[in-house]
Short mmCIF file of C-alpha atoms in Angstrom, two decimals:
data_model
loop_
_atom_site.label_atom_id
_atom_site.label_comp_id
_atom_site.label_asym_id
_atom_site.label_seq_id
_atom_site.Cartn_x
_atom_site.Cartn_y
_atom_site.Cartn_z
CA UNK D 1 -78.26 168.67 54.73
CA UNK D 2 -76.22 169.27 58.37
CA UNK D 3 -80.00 170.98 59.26
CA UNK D 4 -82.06 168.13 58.09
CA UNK D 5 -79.92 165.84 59.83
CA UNK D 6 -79.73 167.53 63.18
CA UNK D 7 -83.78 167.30 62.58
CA UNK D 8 -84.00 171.08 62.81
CA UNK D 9 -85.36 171.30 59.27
CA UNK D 10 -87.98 169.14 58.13
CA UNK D 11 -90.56 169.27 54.60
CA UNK D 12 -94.05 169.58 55.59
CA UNK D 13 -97.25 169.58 53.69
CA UNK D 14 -97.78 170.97 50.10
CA UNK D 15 -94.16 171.15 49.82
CA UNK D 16 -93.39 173.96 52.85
CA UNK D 17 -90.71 174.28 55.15
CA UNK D 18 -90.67 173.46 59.22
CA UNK D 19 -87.78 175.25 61.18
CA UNK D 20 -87.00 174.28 64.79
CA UNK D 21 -86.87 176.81 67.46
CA UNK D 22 -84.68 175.40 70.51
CA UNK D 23 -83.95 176.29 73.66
CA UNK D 24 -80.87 176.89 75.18
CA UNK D 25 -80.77 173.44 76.29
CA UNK D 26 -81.76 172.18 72.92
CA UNK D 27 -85.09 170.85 73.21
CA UNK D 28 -87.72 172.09 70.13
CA UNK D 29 -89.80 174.90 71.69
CA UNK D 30 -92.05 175.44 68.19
CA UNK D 31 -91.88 174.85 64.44
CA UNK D 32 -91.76 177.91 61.99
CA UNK D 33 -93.73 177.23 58.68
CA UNK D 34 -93.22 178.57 55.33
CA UNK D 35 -95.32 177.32 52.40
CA UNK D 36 -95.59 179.08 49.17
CA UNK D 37 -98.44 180.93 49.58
CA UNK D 38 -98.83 181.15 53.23
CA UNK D 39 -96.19 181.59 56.49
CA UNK D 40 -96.49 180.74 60.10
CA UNK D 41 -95.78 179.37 63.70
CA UNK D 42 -97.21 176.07 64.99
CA UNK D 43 -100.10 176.61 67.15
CA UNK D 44 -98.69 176.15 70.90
CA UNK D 45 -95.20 176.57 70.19
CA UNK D 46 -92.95 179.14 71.48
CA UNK D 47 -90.53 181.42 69.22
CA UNK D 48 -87.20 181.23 70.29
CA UNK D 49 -84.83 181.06 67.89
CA UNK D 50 -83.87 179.03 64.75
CA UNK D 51 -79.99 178.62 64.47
CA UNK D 52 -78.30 176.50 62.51
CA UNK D 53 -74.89 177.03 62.37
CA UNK D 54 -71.61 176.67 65.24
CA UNK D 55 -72.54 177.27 68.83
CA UNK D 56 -69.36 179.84 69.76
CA UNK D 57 -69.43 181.32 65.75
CA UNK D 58 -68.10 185.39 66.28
CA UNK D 59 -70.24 186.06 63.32
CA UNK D 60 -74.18 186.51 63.57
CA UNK D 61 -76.59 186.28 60.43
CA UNK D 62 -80.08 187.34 62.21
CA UNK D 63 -82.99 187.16 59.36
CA UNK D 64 -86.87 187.23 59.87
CA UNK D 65 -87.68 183.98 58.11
CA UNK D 66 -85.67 180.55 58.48
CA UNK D 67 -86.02 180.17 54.72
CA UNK D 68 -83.66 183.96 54.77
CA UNK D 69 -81.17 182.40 57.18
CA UNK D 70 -81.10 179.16 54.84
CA UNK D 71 -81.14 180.78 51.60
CA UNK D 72 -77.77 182.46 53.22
CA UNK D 73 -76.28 179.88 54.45
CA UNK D 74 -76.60 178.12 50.67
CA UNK D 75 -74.71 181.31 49.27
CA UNK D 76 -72.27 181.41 51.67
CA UNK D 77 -71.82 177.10 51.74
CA UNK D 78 -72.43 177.09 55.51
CA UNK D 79 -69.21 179.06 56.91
CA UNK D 80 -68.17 177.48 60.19
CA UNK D 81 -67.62 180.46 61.91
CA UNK D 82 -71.18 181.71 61.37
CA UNK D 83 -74.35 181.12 63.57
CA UNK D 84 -77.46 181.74 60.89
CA UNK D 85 -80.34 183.30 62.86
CA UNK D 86 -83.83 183.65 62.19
CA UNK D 87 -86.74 185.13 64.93
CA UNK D 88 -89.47 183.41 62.46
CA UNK D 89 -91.09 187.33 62.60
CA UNK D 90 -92.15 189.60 65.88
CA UNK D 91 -92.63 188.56 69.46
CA UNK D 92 -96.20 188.58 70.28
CA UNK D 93 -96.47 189.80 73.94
#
């Protein structure tokens, strides 16, 4: 709920999941997409990273998918002294 109301998480079509990647000064740099057949990165967006979770946390989560760094963050219940990371897959160069 804390994602979807700091608009970092959003439902898209056919029922998938949008993830923001921002930038160090938080503005969205690119959405990561997760359906459930198909996965992806909005077309002109940048990957940064996904992070929901307390700016200054001393413990890291880093996962591949957003959907991995939510699904974590419901097991846990959100601990405040965890940032939840996800790199939405590889870097293309």
């Amino acid at each position: 709920r804390a994602a979807i109301a700091a608009d970092i998480l959003r439902e898209g079509p056919h029922g998938s999941m949008w993830a923001a990647h921002v930038d160090a000064d938080g503005a969205v740099a690119g959405w990561e997409e997760r359906g459930p057949d198909w996965r992806g990165f909005a077309t002109g967006g940048a990957k940064v990273l996904f992070r929901p979770g307390h700016d200054g946390a001393l413990r890291l989560c880093v996962t591949e998918a957003a959907i991995d760094a939510m699904s974590l963050a419901a097991f846990e219940g959100l601990r405040p002294d965890t940032l939840y990371l996800s790199t939405g897959g590889g870097w293309s160069p």
